[in-house]
Each structure stands twice: as structure tokens, then as C-alpha cells.
Short mmCIF file of C-alpha atoms in Angstrom, two decimals:
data_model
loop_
_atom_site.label_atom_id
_atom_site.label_comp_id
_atom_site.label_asym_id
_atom_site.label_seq_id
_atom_site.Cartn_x
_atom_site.Cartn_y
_atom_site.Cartn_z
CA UNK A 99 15.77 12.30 8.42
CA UNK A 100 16.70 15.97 9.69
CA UNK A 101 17.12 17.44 12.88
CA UNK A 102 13.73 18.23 14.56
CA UNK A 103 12.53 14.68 14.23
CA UNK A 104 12.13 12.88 17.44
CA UNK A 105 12.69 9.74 16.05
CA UNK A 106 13.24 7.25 13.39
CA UNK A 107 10.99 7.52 10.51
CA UNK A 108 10.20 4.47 8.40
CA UNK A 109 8.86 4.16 5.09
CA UNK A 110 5.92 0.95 4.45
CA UNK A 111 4.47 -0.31 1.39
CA UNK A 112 1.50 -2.25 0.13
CA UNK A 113 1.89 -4.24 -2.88
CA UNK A 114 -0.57 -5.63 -5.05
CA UNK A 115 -1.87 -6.72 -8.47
CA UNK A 116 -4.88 -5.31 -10.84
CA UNK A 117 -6.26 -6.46 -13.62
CA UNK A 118 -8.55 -4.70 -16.14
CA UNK A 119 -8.45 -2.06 -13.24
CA UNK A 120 -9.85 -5.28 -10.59
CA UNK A 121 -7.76 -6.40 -7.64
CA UNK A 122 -6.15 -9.92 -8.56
CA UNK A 123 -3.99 -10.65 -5.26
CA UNK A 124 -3.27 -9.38 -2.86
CA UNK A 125 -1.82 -9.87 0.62
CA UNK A 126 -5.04 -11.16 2.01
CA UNK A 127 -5.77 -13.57 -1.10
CA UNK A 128 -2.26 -15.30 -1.24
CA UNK A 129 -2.50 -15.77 2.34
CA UNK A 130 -5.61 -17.60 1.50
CA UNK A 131 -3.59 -19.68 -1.39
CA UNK A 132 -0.86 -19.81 0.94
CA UNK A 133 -3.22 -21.57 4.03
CA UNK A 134 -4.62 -23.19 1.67
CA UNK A 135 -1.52 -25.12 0.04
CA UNK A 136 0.03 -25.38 4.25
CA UNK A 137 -3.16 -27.52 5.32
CA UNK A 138 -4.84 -29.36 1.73
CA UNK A 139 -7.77 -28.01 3.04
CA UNK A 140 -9.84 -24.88 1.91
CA UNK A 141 -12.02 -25.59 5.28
CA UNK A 142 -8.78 -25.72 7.21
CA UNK A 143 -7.24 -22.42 5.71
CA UNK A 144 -10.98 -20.67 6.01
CA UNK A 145 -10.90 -21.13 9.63
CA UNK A 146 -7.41 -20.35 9.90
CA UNK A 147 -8.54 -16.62 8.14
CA UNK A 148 -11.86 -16.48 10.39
CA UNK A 149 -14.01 -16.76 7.20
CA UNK A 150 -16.87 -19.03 6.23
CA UNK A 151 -15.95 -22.34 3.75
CA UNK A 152 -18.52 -20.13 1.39
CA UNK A 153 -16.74 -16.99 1.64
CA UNK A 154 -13.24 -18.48 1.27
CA UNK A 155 -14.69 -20.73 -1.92
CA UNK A 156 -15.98 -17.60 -3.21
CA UNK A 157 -12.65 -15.68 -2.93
CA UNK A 158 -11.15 -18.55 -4.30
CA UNK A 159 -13.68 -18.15 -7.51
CA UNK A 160 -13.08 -14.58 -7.83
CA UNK A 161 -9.38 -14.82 -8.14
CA UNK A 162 -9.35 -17.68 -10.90
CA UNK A 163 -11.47 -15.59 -12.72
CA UNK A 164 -10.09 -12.54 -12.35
CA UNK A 165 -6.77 -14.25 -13.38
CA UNK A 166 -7.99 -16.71 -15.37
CA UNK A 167 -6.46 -19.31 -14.40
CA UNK A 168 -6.91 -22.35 -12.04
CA UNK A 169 -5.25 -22.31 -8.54
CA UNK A 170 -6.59 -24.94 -6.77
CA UNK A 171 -7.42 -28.58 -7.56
CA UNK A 172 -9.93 -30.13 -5.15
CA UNK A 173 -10.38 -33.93 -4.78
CA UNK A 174 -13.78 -35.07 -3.10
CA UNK A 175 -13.30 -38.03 -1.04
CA UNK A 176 -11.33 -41.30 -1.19
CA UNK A 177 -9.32 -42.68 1.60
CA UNK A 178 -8.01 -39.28 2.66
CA UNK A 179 -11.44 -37.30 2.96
CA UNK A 180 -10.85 -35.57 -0.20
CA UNK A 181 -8.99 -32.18 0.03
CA UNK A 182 -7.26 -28.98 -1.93
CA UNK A 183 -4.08 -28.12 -3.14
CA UNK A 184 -2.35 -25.66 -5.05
CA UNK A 185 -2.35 -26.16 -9.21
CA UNK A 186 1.33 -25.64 -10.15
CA UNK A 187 0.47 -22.56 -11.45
CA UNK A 188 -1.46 -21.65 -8.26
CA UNK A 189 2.02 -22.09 -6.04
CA UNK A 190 3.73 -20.36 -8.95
CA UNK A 191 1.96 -17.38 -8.31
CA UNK A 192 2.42 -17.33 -4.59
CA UNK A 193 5.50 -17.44 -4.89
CA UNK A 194 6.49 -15.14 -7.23
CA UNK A 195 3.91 -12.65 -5.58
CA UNK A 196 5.81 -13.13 -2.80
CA UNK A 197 9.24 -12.47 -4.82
CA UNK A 198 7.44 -9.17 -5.45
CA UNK A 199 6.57 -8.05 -2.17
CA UNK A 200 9.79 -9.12 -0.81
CA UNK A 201 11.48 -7.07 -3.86
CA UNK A 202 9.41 -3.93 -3.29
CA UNK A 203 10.16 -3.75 0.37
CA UNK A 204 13.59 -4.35 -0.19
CA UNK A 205 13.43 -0.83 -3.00
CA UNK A 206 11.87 1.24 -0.32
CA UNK A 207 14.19 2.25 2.04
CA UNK A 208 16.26 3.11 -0.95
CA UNK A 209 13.64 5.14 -2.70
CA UNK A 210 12.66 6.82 0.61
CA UNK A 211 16.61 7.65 1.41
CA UNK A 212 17.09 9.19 -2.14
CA UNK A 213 13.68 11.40 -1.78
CA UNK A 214 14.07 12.11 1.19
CA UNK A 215 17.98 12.83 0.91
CA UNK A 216 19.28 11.75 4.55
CA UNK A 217 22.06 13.67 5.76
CA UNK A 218 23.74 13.07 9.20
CA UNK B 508 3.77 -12.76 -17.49
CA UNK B 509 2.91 -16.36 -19.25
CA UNK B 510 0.47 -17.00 -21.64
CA UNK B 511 -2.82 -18.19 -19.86
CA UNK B 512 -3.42 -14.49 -18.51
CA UNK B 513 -6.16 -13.03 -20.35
CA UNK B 514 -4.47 -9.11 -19.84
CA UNK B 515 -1.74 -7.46 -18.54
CA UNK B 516 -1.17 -7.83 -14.74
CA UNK B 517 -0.34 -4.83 -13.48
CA UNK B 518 1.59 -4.05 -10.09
CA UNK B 519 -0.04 -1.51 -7.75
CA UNK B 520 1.26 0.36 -4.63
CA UNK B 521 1.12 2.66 -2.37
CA UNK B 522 3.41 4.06 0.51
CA UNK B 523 3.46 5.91 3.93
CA UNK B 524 5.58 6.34 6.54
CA UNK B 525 5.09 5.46 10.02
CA UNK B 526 7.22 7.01 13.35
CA UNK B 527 7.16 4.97 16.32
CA UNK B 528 4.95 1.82 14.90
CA UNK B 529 2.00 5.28 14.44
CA UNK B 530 1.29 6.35 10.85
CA UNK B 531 2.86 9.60 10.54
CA UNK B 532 2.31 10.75 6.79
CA UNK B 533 -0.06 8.84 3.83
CA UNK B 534 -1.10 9.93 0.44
CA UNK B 535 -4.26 11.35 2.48
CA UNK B 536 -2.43 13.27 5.11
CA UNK B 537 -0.19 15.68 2.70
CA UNK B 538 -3.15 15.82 0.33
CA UNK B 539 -4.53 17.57 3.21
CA UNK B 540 -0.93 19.84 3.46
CA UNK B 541 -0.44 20.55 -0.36
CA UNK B 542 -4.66 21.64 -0.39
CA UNK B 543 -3.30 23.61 2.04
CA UNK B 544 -0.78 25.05 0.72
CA UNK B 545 -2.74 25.64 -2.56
CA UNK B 546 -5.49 27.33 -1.00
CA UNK B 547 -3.83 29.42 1.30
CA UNK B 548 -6.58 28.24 3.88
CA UNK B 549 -7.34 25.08 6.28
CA UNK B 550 -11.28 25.84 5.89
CA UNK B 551 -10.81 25.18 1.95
CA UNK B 552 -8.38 22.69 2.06
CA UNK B 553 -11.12 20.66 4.46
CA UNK B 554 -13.96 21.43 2.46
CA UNK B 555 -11.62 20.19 -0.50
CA UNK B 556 -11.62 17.10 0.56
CA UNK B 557 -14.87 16.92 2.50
CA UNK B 558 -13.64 17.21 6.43
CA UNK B 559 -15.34 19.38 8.56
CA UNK B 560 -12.74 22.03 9.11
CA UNK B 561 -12.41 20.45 13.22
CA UNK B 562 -11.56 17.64 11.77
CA UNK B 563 -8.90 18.83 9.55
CA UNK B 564 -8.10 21.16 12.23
CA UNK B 565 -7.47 17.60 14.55
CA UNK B 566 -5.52 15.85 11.64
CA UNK B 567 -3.27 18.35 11.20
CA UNK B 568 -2.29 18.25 14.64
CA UNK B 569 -1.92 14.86 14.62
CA UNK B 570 0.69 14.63 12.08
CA UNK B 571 2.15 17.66 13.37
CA UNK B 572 2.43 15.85 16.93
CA UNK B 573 3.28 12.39 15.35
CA UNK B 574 6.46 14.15 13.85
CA UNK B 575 7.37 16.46 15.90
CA UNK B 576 7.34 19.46 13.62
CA UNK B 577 5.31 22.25 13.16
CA UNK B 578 3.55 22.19 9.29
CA UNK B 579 1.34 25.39 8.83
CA UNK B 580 1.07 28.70 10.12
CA UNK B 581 -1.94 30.33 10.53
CA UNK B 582 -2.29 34.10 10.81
CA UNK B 583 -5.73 35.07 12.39
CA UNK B 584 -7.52 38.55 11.25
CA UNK B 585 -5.47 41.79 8.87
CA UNK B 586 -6.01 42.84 5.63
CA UNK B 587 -6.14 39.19 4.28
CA UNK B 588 -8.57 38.03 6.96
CA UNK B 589 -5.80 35.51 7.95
CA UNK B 590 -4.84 32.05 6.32
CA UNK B 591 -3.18 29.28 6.51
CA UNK B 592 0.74 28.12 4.84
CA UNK B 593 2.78 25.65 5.34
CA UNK B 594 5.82 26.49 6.71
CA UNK B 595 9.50 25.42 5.19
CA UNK B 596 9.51 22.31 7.08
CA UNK B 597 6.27 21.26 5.84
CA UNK B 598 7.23 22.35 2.55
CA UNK B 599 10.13 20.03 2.44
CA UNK B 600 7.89 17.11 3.60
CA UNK B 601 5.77 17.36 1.16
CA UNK B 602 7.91 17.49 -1.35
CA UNK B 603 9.94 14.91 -0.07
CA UNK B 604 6.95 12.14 0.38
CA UNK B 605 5.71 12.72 -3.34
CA UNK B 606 9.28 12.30 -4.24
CA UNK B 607 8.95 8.87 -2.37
CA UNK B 608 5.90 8.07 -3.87
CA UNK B 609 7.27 8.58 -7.04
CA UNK B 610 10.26 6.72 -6.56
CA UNK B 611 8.57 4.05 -5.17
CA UNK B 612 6.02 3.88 -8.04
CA UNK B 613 9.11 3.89 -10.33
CA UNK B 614 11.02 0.75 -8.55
CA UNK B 615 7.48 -0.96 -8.55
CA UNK B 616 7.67 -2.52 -12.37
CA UNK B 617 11.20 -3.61 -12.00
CA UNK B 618 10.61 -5.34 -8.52
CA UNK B 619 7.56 -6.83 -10.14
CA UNK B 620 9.57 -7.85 -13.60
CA UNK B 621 12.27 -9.67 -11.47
CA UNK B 622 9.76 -11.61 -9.08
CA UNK B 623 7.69 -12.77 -11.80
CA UNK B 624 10.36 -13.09 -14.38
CA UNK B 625 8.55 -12.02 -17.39
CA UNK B 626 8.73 -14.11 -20.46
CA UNK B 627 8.00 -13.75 -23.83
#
């Protein structure tokens, strides 16, 4: 930036995705899918977000239905205690959301330099 | 994106720049500067958006210290019982940041078309 500025300025971004005007994900909710694909376990990525099995279940709820579609298949016991996993659409989307954010960040600097017009 | 969405997904986001790891400007912050501007006056630019005028009064010279420039000038008493402008420097920032935005809104689709690779 110009003269008269101390130091660097740098531009940040939050991404995310609405539907019908309704938050789908976020960075909060695929770091929920995310945990949730690292451990098999919706308990295990819960705790690793500090929230309650019921609150991360719920979350879980709200963004199949916001989206529509199912993220997470969830076996109940057998010889491995059961557990959770991402559909194939459910690691789909994390990974193209993270495409996204990745892509976005990777715009910003440009679109900050050409509003912003940096000269020497 | 692919059939099994209901409705259009649609990618949301919003920018700000930080100096020093400290948020230095936000959609919020040169709302505050162009109601300024507009109004010719920090009391009406607060009450615009619902700040007691101290606490616009201690925002402004936040982001004035955070930066390192000043934004307004304020003329106390005369004719016009004083007011409130930004001056050229603050001008330019707020131009440039809704440039930014802009920009940044306009990349937003295409980063979001390339992560998710639309099809038909």
C-alpha cells in the first residue's frame, strides 16, 4: 500500500456456502466432516471440536438436510464398536469445499492489489 | 453442482484486512467512514448505525491508530456548527476496500466453479 502505512496490510477472506438463503458449510461444519472422516468416529471428532455427541449429531442433521444429501454412514456395532465415515459424496464435498477456499484465498491478494492499485 | 442438490448452492464471502495480525478495516468499519462521509457528521453516522457517538468516536480511532493514518476531520463550532469529513486518505480507503470487496465478490463464482467443477 502507500506511503503513510506503518506496515504491511493484508487482505483475509471467509468463504462459505448458502442455500435457499441458509448456511450449508462452512469452515466450522467441514471441519466437523473433516474430524469426522480422520477418526470414524462422530464421538471422537465431537470431542476433538469441544461439542456434545448431541450437538455434533445435530449439526450433522442440519447439514444433510440443508444439502440434501447424506454425508455420513454410521455402522452400530460389530467387531469394531461400530463407527462413522464419510459417504462418497460426503468426502466429495470436503474436498471440493476445500478446493474453494483454497481458490478464493489464492484470488485475494490479486483482487486486493488491483483495488487497491500498489505502487512502490 | 450434481444432481442430488435440491437448489442452487451458492458461494458467499466476505473480506477485511488485517495490519499486524489486528483487524484494521471490515465491511463494518468503513460503513462507519462512508456514513460519515455522507452525513457530514460522526453523531449521525453513529446514530446511523446505532453506536453511541463515544463509541463511534473510539472506533474511529481505532482504525485510525491500527493504520496509521488520519480518516476524518472534524471542525468544532462556525457557521456550520462544525462536522465531520473524511479526509483524502480516507477517501481513497474507502474507495479502495469496496473496490476489494467487489473484486473479491467477482472472483468468488469462478473460484467456486473450478473447486466444485460444475457439471451439467
Amino acid at each position: 500500500m502507500r506511503r503513510g502505512y506503518d506496515g504491511p496490510v493484508e487482505p483475509r477472506s471467509k468463504v462459505w456456502l448458502e442455500k435457499d438463503g441458509k448456511l450449508a458449510l462452512s469452515d466450522y461444519r467441514v471441519r466437523l466432516l473433516r474430524l469426522i472422516d480422520e477418526t470414524g468416529s462422530l464421538s471422537d471428532a465431537a470431542a476433538a471440536m469441544d461439542l456434545s455427541y448431541r450437538r455434533a449429531w445435530g449439526k450433522l442433521k442440519e447439514i444433510e438436510q440443508n444439502l440434501g444429501v447424506k454425508l455420513v454412514d454410521t455402522s452400530v456395532g460389530g467387531a469394531g464398536g461400530g463407527g462413522s465415515r464419510l459417504t462418497a459424496e460426503g468426502r466429495r464435498l470436503v474436498e471440493c469445499f476445500e478446493r474453494f477456499r483454497a481458490a478464493a484465498a489464492d484470488d485475494l491478494s490479486d483482487a486486493f492489489s488491483r483495488a487497491f492499485e500498489v505502487d512502490g
